[in-house]
Amino acid sequence: MNALTQDSKRAADRLGLVSDTIVIDGGRPLHGTVEVRGAKNLVTKAMVAALLAESPSTLRDVPAIADVRVVANMLRVYGVNVETDGDGTYRFDPSNVERAHFAEIDALAGESRIPILFCGPLLHRLGEALIPDLGGCRIGNRPINFHMDALRAFGAVVDKSYEGIRLTAPNGLTGANIELPYPSVGATEQVLLTGVLAKGTTELRNAAIEPEIMDLIAVLQKMGAIITVEPNRVIFIEGVEHLNGYEHRAMFDRNEAASWAAAALATGGDIFVAGARQQDLTTFLNIFRKVGGSFDVREDGIRFWHPGGDLGPVEIETDVHPGFMTDWQQPLVVALTQAHGRSLVHETVYENRFGFAEALNAMGADITVVPGGLESPTRRVARRPLEQSAIINGPTPLHAADIEVPDLRGGFSHLIAALTAHGRSRVSNLGLIGRGYERFTEKLTALGAVFELAD
Ligand code: EPU
């Protein structure tokens, strides 16, 4: 069993998925309604924030995804009492936070990247933190140097041992002056979760300002933190002595919403995404419209559909917010294989986010990935050495194939490709999709997809 399949099986087990493989009879437009709940990339961070409090927190709209299960278990390992009503409301009681045994921490190694965000909260609560090997999607090197440099600036001492990364704070944590080399989402969250209880003021420059980060700041403010977001990616944090628990409804998952929108377009269908909000999707909606998709913003969600006629090509550069999210490109590329002409997608955030293209080509797509990226007169984002561009020539009919999911978003694009292609496709490593898409097989049924879960 290869490493990816192992990752997938662990995630599938966490969710109790009956099968790690789906057989899809594709070529049918998806029609119907799906609901998106709390954003994976906010919920898991808000769960970590609960560790900073002196009283219990309540988080609503938590999706049933494997990453939530992993973080809940990590909190439990540290003595946080985690309860759920089974329908998206979680309660975290951190009154008995305690040190964990290495074996318990190690048992969760390799399953998620969120444990890195436990550093600051654990240093505040216990004076030390032991972080296991990190997991997460294999979409690039994903170094943690920004995180460690920021923690050192707060006064943490970082030691690497055979057990993982051990951090201590012999003199406590003190507010710091930090400039990130790149507006990293995770490193910004690290600074927020550490700065709120550090002594004195923290100034963070070149911070990420994704909506999920703004929602995390809202959570921390409810807890008693003082955080000011200034223009030009500057965030000030005035450290406080105590934080209380919060009550919060998580913002919707805009990456999931964009994924279903792409599925509607690629399959020639019509999907109402209940819970989607225009404000956090404006960049995506512009591109969706340019490709030829139609959408209708309603009070309780957004309807996305293929209006008929030909789709057109586009040029996209992924970027930090408010740019086009890297997480949106993989699902949309499937729709671009059906557009008339040559589309260009420049991936500037991760060095390996076109891993899914090989399978699409095996299904009949015409995608060329250019390492190092392509110049283009219309490009605005500063080139990064790690970038790649994809040239997508369309339209190409897709035919069925046996494919293996490479990562979360790439995996969803495989699902869309299989739903678009005529014939029976077999998609394996479904557990990787379950890391971030809740009940996706039930949602596919509601949309009229024809499939069965294989043994
Ligand atoms: N980077 C470094 N050093 C660091 C941290 C990041 O060089 O210490 C680099 C990364 O290698 C990458 C870039 O900075 O080239 C951006 O990484 P970032 O830290 O912003 O990403 P992340 O926090 O690891 C989160 C989401 C990703 C999403 C990115 C970009 C979570 C759990 N993950 O990752 O989501 O793509 O931000 O918005 O919030 C997904 O949901 O499928 C997913 C991968």
mmCIF file of N, CA, C and O and ligand atoms in Angstrom, residues 40-42 44-45 67 112-114 116-117 136-137 139-149 180-189 208 210 212-213 253-255 319-321 325-328 330 347-351 353 384 386 407-410 435-437, ligand 1:
data_model
loop_
_atom_site.group_PDB
_atom_site.id
_atom_site.type_symbol
_atom_site.label_atom_id
_atom_site.label_comp_id
_atom_site.label_asym_id
_atom_site.label_seq_id
_atom_site.Cartn_x
_atom_site.Cartn_y
_atom_site.Cartn_z
ATOM 1 N N LYS A 40 -13.548 24.311 6.559
ATOM 2 C CA LYS A 40 -12.476 23.494 7.148
ATOM 3 C C LYS A 40 -11.331 24.377 7.638
ATOM 4 O O LYS A 40 -10.792 24.161 8.722
ATOM 5 N N ASN A 41 -10.985 25.376 6.819
ATOM 6 C CA ASN A 41 -9.789 26.163 7.130
ATOM 7 C C ASN A 41 -10.038 27.257 8.170
ATOM 8 O O ASN A 41 -9.132 28.007 8.495
ATOM 9 N N LEU A 42 -11.269 27.325 8.681
ATOM 10 C CA LEU A 42 -11.521 28.155 9.872
ATOM 11 C C LEU A 42 -11.812 27.278 11.081
ATOM 12 O O LEU A 42 -11.230 27.445 12.154
ATOM 13 N N THR A 44 -11.049 24.265 12.016
ATOM 14 C CA THR A 44 -9.957 23.563 12.696
ATOM 15 C C THR A 44 -9.104 24.549 13.521
ATOM 16 O O THR A 44 -8.594 24.196 14.582
ATOM 17 N N LYS A 45 -8.989 25.794 13.058
ATOM 18 C CA LYS A 45 -8.196 26.793 13.791
ATOM 19 C C LYS A 45 -8.967 27.304 15.007
ATOM 20 O O LYS A 45 -8.407 27.547 16.072
ATOM 21 N N ASP A 67 -10.469 16.012 9.020
ATOM 22 C CA ASP A 67 -9.564 16.944 9.687
ATOM 23 C C ASP A 67 -10.126 17.410 11.038
ATOM 24 O O ASP A 67 -9.381 17.609 11.992
ATOM 25 N N SER A 112 -2.557 15.450 9.709
ATOM 26 C CA SER A 112 -3.077 16.797 9.452
ATOM 27 C C SER A 112 -1.942 17.790 9.661
ATOM 28 O O SER A 112 -0.947 17.483 10.310
ATOM 29 N N ARG A 113 -2.110 18.993 9.134
ATOM 30 C CA ARG A 113 -1.107 20.037 9.365
ATOM 31 C C ARG A 113 -1.479 20.919 10.559
ATOM 32 O O ARG A 113 -0.701 21.761 10.986
ATOM 33 N N ILE A 114 -2.674 20.759 11.073
ATOM 34 C CA ILE A 114 -3.146 21.664 12.127
ATOM 35 C C ILE A 114 -2.309 21.565 13.417
ATOM 36 O O ILE A 114 -2.135 22.575 14.104
ATOM 37 N N ILE A 116 0.602 21.909 14.039
ATOM 38 C CA ILE A 116 1.623 22.970 14.114
ATOM 39 C C ILE A 116 1.053 24.200 14.828
ATOM 40 O O ILE A 116 1.779 24.955 15.478
ATOM 41 N N LEU A 117 -0.273 24.399 14.725
ATOM 42 C CA LEU A 117 -0.881 25.584 15.344
ATOM 43 C C LEU A 117 -1.116 25.410 16.843
ATOM 44 O O LEU A 117 -1.546 26.339 17.520
ATOM 45 N N GLY A 136 -1.265 16.298 5.951
ATOM 46 C CA GLY A 136 -1.848 17.276 5.031
ATOM 47 C C GLY A 136 -1.561 16.877 3.601
ATOM 48 O O GLY A 136 -0.872 15.883 3.337
ATOM 49 N N CYS A 137 -2.094 17.665 2.678
ATOM 50 C CA CYS A 137 -1.972 17.294 1.274
ATOM 51 C C CYS A 137 -0.540 17.399 0.776
ATOM 52 O O CYS A 137 0.187 18.302 1.165
ATOM 53 N N ILE A 139 1.145 18.648 -1.702
ATOM 54 C CA ILE A 139 1.040 19.572 -2.826
ATOM 55 C C ILE A 139 2.267 20.457 -2.935
ATOM 56 O O ILE A 139 2.270 21.450 -3.644
ATOM 57 N N GLY A 140 3.313 20.099 -2.220
ATOM 58 C CA GLY A 140 4.548 20.884 -2.244
ATOM 59 C C GLY A 140 5.347 20.531 -0.999
ATOM 60 O O GLY A 140 4.945 19.667 -0.218
ATOM 61 N N ASN A 141 6.475 21.207 -0.815
ATOM 62 C CA ASN A 141 7.333 20.914 0.336
ATOM 63 C C ASN A 141 6.680 21.277 1.657
ATOM 64 O O ASN A 141 6.907 20.656 2.670
ATOM 65 N N ARG A 142 5.907 22.327 1.643
ATOM 66 C CA ARG A 142 5.196 22.830 2.816
ATOM 67 C C ARG A 142 6.107 22.968 4.035
ATOM 68 O O ARG A 142 5.878 22.329 5.080
ATOM 69 N N PRO A 143 7.162 23.805 3.933
ATOM 70 C CA PRO A 143 8.059 23.992 5.083
ATOM 71 C C PRO A 143 7.344 24.727 6.222
ATOM 72 O O PRO A 143 6.268 25.300 6.020
ATOM 73 N N ILE A 144 7.962 24.710 7.419
ATOM 74 C CA ILE A 144 7.346 25.401 8.566
ATOM 75 C C ILE A 144 8.293 26.464 9.125
ATOM 76 O O ILE A 144 8.178 26.856 10.282
ATOM 77 N N ASN A 145 9.240 26.914 8.269
ATOM 78 C CA ASN A 145 10.233 27.883 8.752
ATOM 79 C C ASN A 145 9.614 29.189 9.228
ATOM 80 O O ASN A 145 10.047 29.763 10.234
ATOM 81 N N PHE A 146 8.549 29.679 8.565
ATOM 82 C CA PHE A 146 7.930 30.946 9.012
ATOM 83 C C PHE A 146 7.346 30.771 10.418
ATOM 84 O O PHE A 146 7.402 31.674 11.243
ATOM 85 N N HIS A 147 6.763 29.595 10.641
ATOM 86 C CA HIS A 147 6.160 29.322 11.956
ATOM 87 C C HIS A 147 7.232 29.341 13.040
ATOM 88 O O HIS A 147 7.068 29.968 14.088
ATOM 89 N N MET A 148 8.322 28.610 12.769
ATOM 90 C CA MET A 148 9.359 28.479 13.804
ATOM 91 C C MET A 148 10.052 29.817 14.047
ATOM 92 O O MET A 148 10.340 30.182 15.179
ATOM 93 N N ASP A 149 10.309 30.574 12.956
ATOM 94 C CA ASP A 149 10.949 31.892 13.132
ATOM 95 C C ASP A 149 10.048 32.801 13.968
ATOM 96 O O ASP A 149 10.530 33.532 14.842
ATOM 97 N N LEU A 180 6.517 38.568 7.768
ATOM 98 C CA LEU A 180 6.552 37.285 7.058
ATOM 99 C C LEU A 180 7.154 37.479 5.667
ATOM 100 O O LEU A 180 6.833 38.464 4.986
ATOM 101 N N PRO A 181 7.978 36.522 5.211
ATOM 102 C CA PRO A 181 8.533 36.621 3.858
ATOM 103 C C PRO A 181 7.444 36.498 2.786
ATOM 104 O O PRO A 181 7.619 36.931 1.657
ATOM 105 N N TYR A 182 6.309 35.884 3.149
ATOM 106 C CA TYR A 182 5.191 35.671 2.226
ATOM 107 C C TYR A 182 3.940 35.643 3.109
ATOM 108 O O TYR A 182 4.004 35.147 4.241
ATOM 109 N N PRO A 183 2.799 36.161 2.611
ATOM 110 C CA PRO A 183 1.614 36.207 3.480
ATOM 111 C C PRO A 183 1.014 34.816 3.713
ATOM 112 O O PRO A 183 -0.053 34.491 3.185
ATOM 113 N N SER A 184 1.707 34.017 4.479
ATOM 114 C CA SER A 184 1.280 32.637 4.733
ATOM 115 C C SER A 184 0.066 32.612 5.657
ATOM 116 O O SER A 184 0.049 33.280 6.694
ATOM 117 N N VAL A 185 -0.914 31.806 5.267
ATOM 118 C CA VAL A 185 -2.131 31.664 6.074
ATOM 119 C C VAL A 185 -1.775 31.049 7.435
ATOM 120 O O VAL A 185 -2.092 31.602 8.494
ATOM 121 N N GLY A 186 -1.079 29.919 7.391
ATOM 122 C CA GLY A 186 -0.771 29.212 8.636
ATOM 123 C C GLY A 186 0.116 30.033 9.561
ATOM 124 O O GLY A 186 -0.118 30.087 10.775
ATOM 125 N N ALA A 187 1.135 30.686 9.009
ATOM 126 C CA ALA A 187 2.048 31.451 9.871
ATOM 127 C C ALA A 187 1.320 32.645 10.490
ATOM 128 O O ALA A 187 1.570 33.003 11.648
ATOM 129 N N THR A 188 0.396 33.255 9.743
ATOM 130 C CA THR A 188 -0.398 34.363 10.310
ATOM 131 C C THR A 188 -1.234 33.843 11.477
ATOM 132 O O THR A 188 -1.312 34.473 12.547
ATOM 133 N N GLU A 189 -1.839 32.665 11.288
ATOM 134 C CA GLU A 189 -2.641 32.085 12.373
ATOM 135 C C GLU A 189 -1.765 31.750 13.584
ATOM 136 O O GLU A 189 -2.164 31.933 14.732
ATOM 137 N N ALA A 208 -1.331 37.323 6.116
ATOM 138 C CA ALA A 208 -2.424 36.851 5.248
ATOM 139 C C ALA A 208 -3.729 37.440 5.787
ATOM 140 O O ALA A 208 -3.887 37.609 6.992
ATOM 141 N N GLU A 210 -6.948 36.318 4.524
ATOM 142 C CA GLU A 210 -8.044 35.503 3.986
ATOM 143 C C GLU A 210 -9.282 35.650 4.890
ATOM 144 O O GLU A 210 -9.139 35.853 6.105
ATOM 145 N N GLU A 212 -11.050 33.476 6.173
ATOM 146 C CA GLU A 212 -11.000 32.524 7.298
ATOM 147 C C GLU A 212 -10.169 33.105 8.438
ATOM 148 O O GLU A 212 -10.422 32.831 9.616
ATOM 149 N N ILE A 213 -9.151 33.909 8.085
ATOM 150 C CA ILE A 213 -8.335 34.543 9.126
ATOM 151 C C ILE A 213 -9.146 35.633 9.827
ATOM 152 O O ILE A 213 -9.103 35.766 11.052
ATOM 153 N N ASP A 253 -17.832 27.295 4.010
ATOM 154 C CA ASP A 253 -16.650 26.801 3.305
ATOM 155 C C ASP A 253 -16.684 27.275 1.849
ATOM 156 O O ASP A 253 -17.373 26.705 1.002
ATOM 157 N N ARG A 254 -15.929 28.340 1.583
ATOM 158 C CA ARG A 254 -15.998 28.907 0.220
ATOM 159 C C ARG A 254 -15.248 28.020 -0.774
ATOM 160 O O ARG A 254 -15.546 28.045 -1.971
ATOM 161 N N ASN A 255 -14.302 27.212 -0.290
ATOM 162 C CA ASN A 255 -13.624 26.295 -1.215
ATOM 163 C C ASN A 255 -14.560 25.174 -1.658
ATOM 164 O O ASN A 255 -14.558 24.768 -2.818
ATOM 165 N N ASP A 319 -3.401 33.251 -6.165
ATOM 166 C CA ASP A 319 -2.739 34.259 -5.337
ATOM 167 C C ASP A 319 -3.341 34.220 -3.937
ATOM 168 O O ASP A 319 -4.364 33.581 -3.706
ATOM 169 N N VAL A 320 -2.705 34.964 -3.029
ATOM 170 C CA VAL A 320 -3.297 35.112 -1.699
ATOM 171 C C VAL A 320 -4.518 36.019 -1.817
ATOM 172 O O VAL A 320 -4.671 36.747 -2.803
ATOM 173 N N HIS A 321 -5.381 36.003 -0.806
ATOM 174 C CA HIS A 321 -6.582 36.834 -0.811
ATOM 175 C C HIS A 321 -6.207 38.309 -0.943
ATOM 176 O O HIS A 321 -5.248 38.744 -0.320
ATOM 177 N N MET A 325 -7.999 32.020 -5.222
ATOM 178 C CA MET A 325 -7.439 31.012 -4.304
ATOM 179 C C MET A 325 -6.851 29.814 -5.043
ATOM 180 O O MET A 325 -7.472 29.309 -5.989
ATOM 181 N N THR A 326 -5.719 29.347 -4.557
ATOM 182 C CA THR A 326 -5.121 28.132 -5.130
ATOM 183 C C THR A 326 -6.084 26.939 -5.040
ATOM 184 O O THR A 326 -6.122 26.089 -5.922
ATOM 185 N N ASP A 327 -6.900 26.917 -3.990
ATOM 186 C CA ASP A 327 -7.814 25.778 -3.803
ATOM 187 C C ASP A 327 -8.945 25.728 -4.835
ATOM 188 O O ASP A 327 -9.638 24.732 -4.938
ATOM 189 N N TRP A 328 -9.133 26.820 -5.548
ATOM 190 C CA TRP A 328 -10.230 26.843 -6.530
ATOM 191 C C TRP A 328 -9.791 26.353 -7.902
ATOM 192 O O TRP A 328 -10.629 26.023 -8.739
ATOM 193 N N GLN A 330 -8.049 23.675 -9.053
ATOM 194 C CA GLN A 330 -8.159 22.267 -9.506
ATOM 195 C C GLN A 330 -9.561 21.919 -9.991
ATOM 196 O O GLN A 330 -9.707 21.370 -11.088
ATOM 197 N N GLU A 347 -0.072 28.673 -11.272
ATOM 198 C CA GLU A 347 -0.154 28.342 -9.838
ATOM 199 C C GLU A 347 1.057 28.967 -9.145
ATOM 200 O O GLU A 347 2.191 28.552 -9.384
ATOM 201 N N THR A 348 0.806 29.971 -8.308
ATOM 202 C CA THR A 348 1.936 30.695 -7.695
ATOM 203 C C THR A 348 2.075 30.400 -6.203
ATOM 204 O O THR A 348 3.007 30.868 -5.572
ATOM 205 N N VAL A 349 1.141 29.631 -5.627
ATOM 206 C CA VAL A 349 1.177 29.439 -4.168
ATOM 207 C C VAL A 349 1.928 28.159 -3.783
ATOM 208 O O VAL A 349 2.753 28.161 -2.869
ATOM 209 N N TYR A 350 1.643 27.058 -4.472
ATOM 210 C CA TYR A 350 2.300 25.779 -4.175
ATOM 211 C C TYR A 350 3.033 25.257 -5.401
ATOM 212 O O TYR A 350 2.611 25.507 -6.532
ATOM 213 N N GLU A 351 4.076 24.476 -5.164
ATOM 214 C CA GLU A 351 4.881 24.012 -6.294
ATOM 215 C C GLU A 351 4.364 22.726 -6.932
ATOM 216 O O GLU A 351 4.890 22.282 -7.933
ATOM 217 N N ARG A 353 0.738 21.649 -7.436
ATOM 218 C CA ARG A 353 -0.713 21.571 -7.344
ATOM 219 C C ARG A 353 -1.383 21.212 -8.669
ATOM 220 O O ARG A 353 -2.576 21.413 -8.836
ATOM 221 N N ARG A 384 7.084 33.599 -8.654
ATOM 222 C CA ARG A 384 7.788 32.910 -7.563
ATOM 223 C C ARG A 384 8.539 31.734 -8.178
ATOM 224 O O ARG A 384 8.034 31.094 -9.095
ATOM 225 N N LEU A 386 8.865 28.798 -7.351
ATOM 226 C CA LEU A 386 8.235 27.475 -7.270
ATOM 227 C C LEU A 386 7.057 27.310 -8.216
ATOM 228 O O LEU A 386 6.437 26.260 -8.290
ATOM 229 N N ASP A 407 -4.751 14.234 -3.818
ATOM 230 C CA ASP A 407 -4.853 15.129 -2.666
ATOM 231 C C ASP A 407 -6.290 15.621 -2.607
ATOM 232 O O ASP A 407 -7.113 15.283 -3.457
ATOM 233 N N LEU A 408 -6.576 16.453 -1.600
ATOM 234 C CA LEU A 408 -7.968 16.855 -1.349
ATOM 235 C C LEU A 408 -8.634 17.550 -2.542
ATOM 236 O O LEU A 408 -9.627 17.074 -3.084
ATOM 237 N N ARG A 409 -8.085 18.698 -2.962
ATOM 238 C CA ARG A 409 -8.750 19.455 -4.038
ATOM 239 C C ARG A 409 -8.573 18.753 -5.387
ATOM 240 O O ARG A 409 -9.478 18.731 -6.216
ATOM 241 N N GLY A 410 -7.368 18.210 -5.617
ATOM 242 C CA GLY A 410 -7.136 17.452 -6.848
ATOM 243 C C GLY A 410 -8.095 16.274 -6.910
ATOM 244 O O GLY A 410 -8.590 15.899 -7.973
ATOM 245 N N ARG A 435 -11.304 14.269 3.867
ATOM 246 C CA ARG A 435 -10.577 15.151 4.790
ATOM 247 C C ARG A 435 -11.210 16.542 4.803
ATOM 248 O O ARG A 435 -11.107 17.258 5.795
ATOM 249 N N GLY A 436 -11.833 16.934 3.675
ATOM 250 C CA GLY A 436 -12.321 18.311 3.605
ATOM 251 C C GLY A 436 -13.718 18.498 3.034
ATOM 252 O O GLY A 436 -14.230 19.607 3.065
ATOM 253 N N TYR A 437 -14.321 17.438 2.492
ATOM 254 C CA TYR A 437 -15.669 17.581 1.922
ATOM 255 C C TYR A 437 -16.601 16.691 2.724
ATOM 256 O O TYR A 437 -16.441 15.465 2.700
HETATM 257 N N1 EPU B 1 5.377 28.588 3.381
HETATM 258 C C1 EPU B 1 6.712 28.571 3.661
HETATM 259 N N2 EPU B 1 7.077 28.444 4.979
HETATM 260 C C2 EPU B 1 6.160 28.350 5.993
HETATM 261 C C3 EPU B 1 4.789 28.391 5.667
HETATM 262 C C4 EPU B 1 4.413 28.495 4.349
HETATM 263 O O1 EPU B 1 7.566 28.647 2.779
HETATM 264 O O2 EPU B 1 6.568 28.248 7.166
HETATM 265 C C5 EPU B 1 4.947 28.694 1.952
HETATM 266 C C6 EPU B 1 4.237 27.417 1.488
HETATM 267 O O3 EPU B 1 5.160 26.421 1.121
HETATM 268 C C7 EPU B 1 3.422 27.939 0.324
HETATM 269 C C8 EPU B 1 3.031 29.338 0.796
HETATM 270 O O4 EPU B 1 3.960 29.700 1.816
HETATM 271 O O5 EPU B 1 4.214 28.036 -0.824
HETATM 272 C C9 EPU B 1 1.634 29.482 1.313
HETATM 273 O O6 EPU B 1 1.392 28.574 2.364
HETATM 274 P P1 EPU B 1 0.387 28.893 3.559
HETATM 275 O O7 EPU B 1 1.138 28.877 4.844
HETATM 276 O O8 EPU B 1 -0.405 30.108 3.212
HETATM 277 O O9 EPU B 1 -0.576 27.655 3.497
HETATM 278 P P2 EPU B 1 -1.134 26.765 4.693
HETATM 279 O O10 EPU B 1 -1.479 27.599 5.859
HETATM 280 O O11 EPU B 1 -0.264 25.579 4.893
HETATM 281 C C10 EPU B 1 -3.659 27.032 4.077
HETATM 282 C C11 EPU B 1 -4.779 26.098 3.769
HETATM 283 C C12 EPU B 1 -4.594 25.531 2.372
HETATM 284 C C13 EPU B 1 -4.596 26.690 1.392
HETATM 285 C C14 EPU B 1 -3.481 27.664 1.753
HETATM 286 C C15 EPU B 1 -3.460 28.890 0.869
HETATM 287 C C16 EPU B 1 -5.350 25.197 5.915
HETATM 288 C C17 EPU B 1 -5.354 24.032 6.824
HETATM 289 N N3 EPU B 1 -4.776 25.016 4.743
HETATM 290 O O12 EPU B 1 -2.465 26.246 4.030
HETATM 291 O O13 EPU B 1 -5.710 24.718 2.127
HETATM 292 O O14 EPU B 1 -4.384 26.198 0.101
HETATM 293 O O15 EPU B 1 -3.650 28.094 3.119
HETATM 294 O O16 EPU B 1 -4.642 29.595 1.013
HETATM 295 O O17 EPU B 1 -5.873 26.260 6.230
HETATM 296 C C18 EPU B 1 -6.875 22.871 1.333
HETATM 297 O O18 EPU B 1 -7.833 23.279 1.996
HETATM 298 O O19 EPU B 1 -6.941 21.937 0.489
HETATM 299 C C19 EPU B 1 -5.575 23.508 1.533
HETATM 300 C C20 EPU B 1 -4.433 22.957 1.120
#
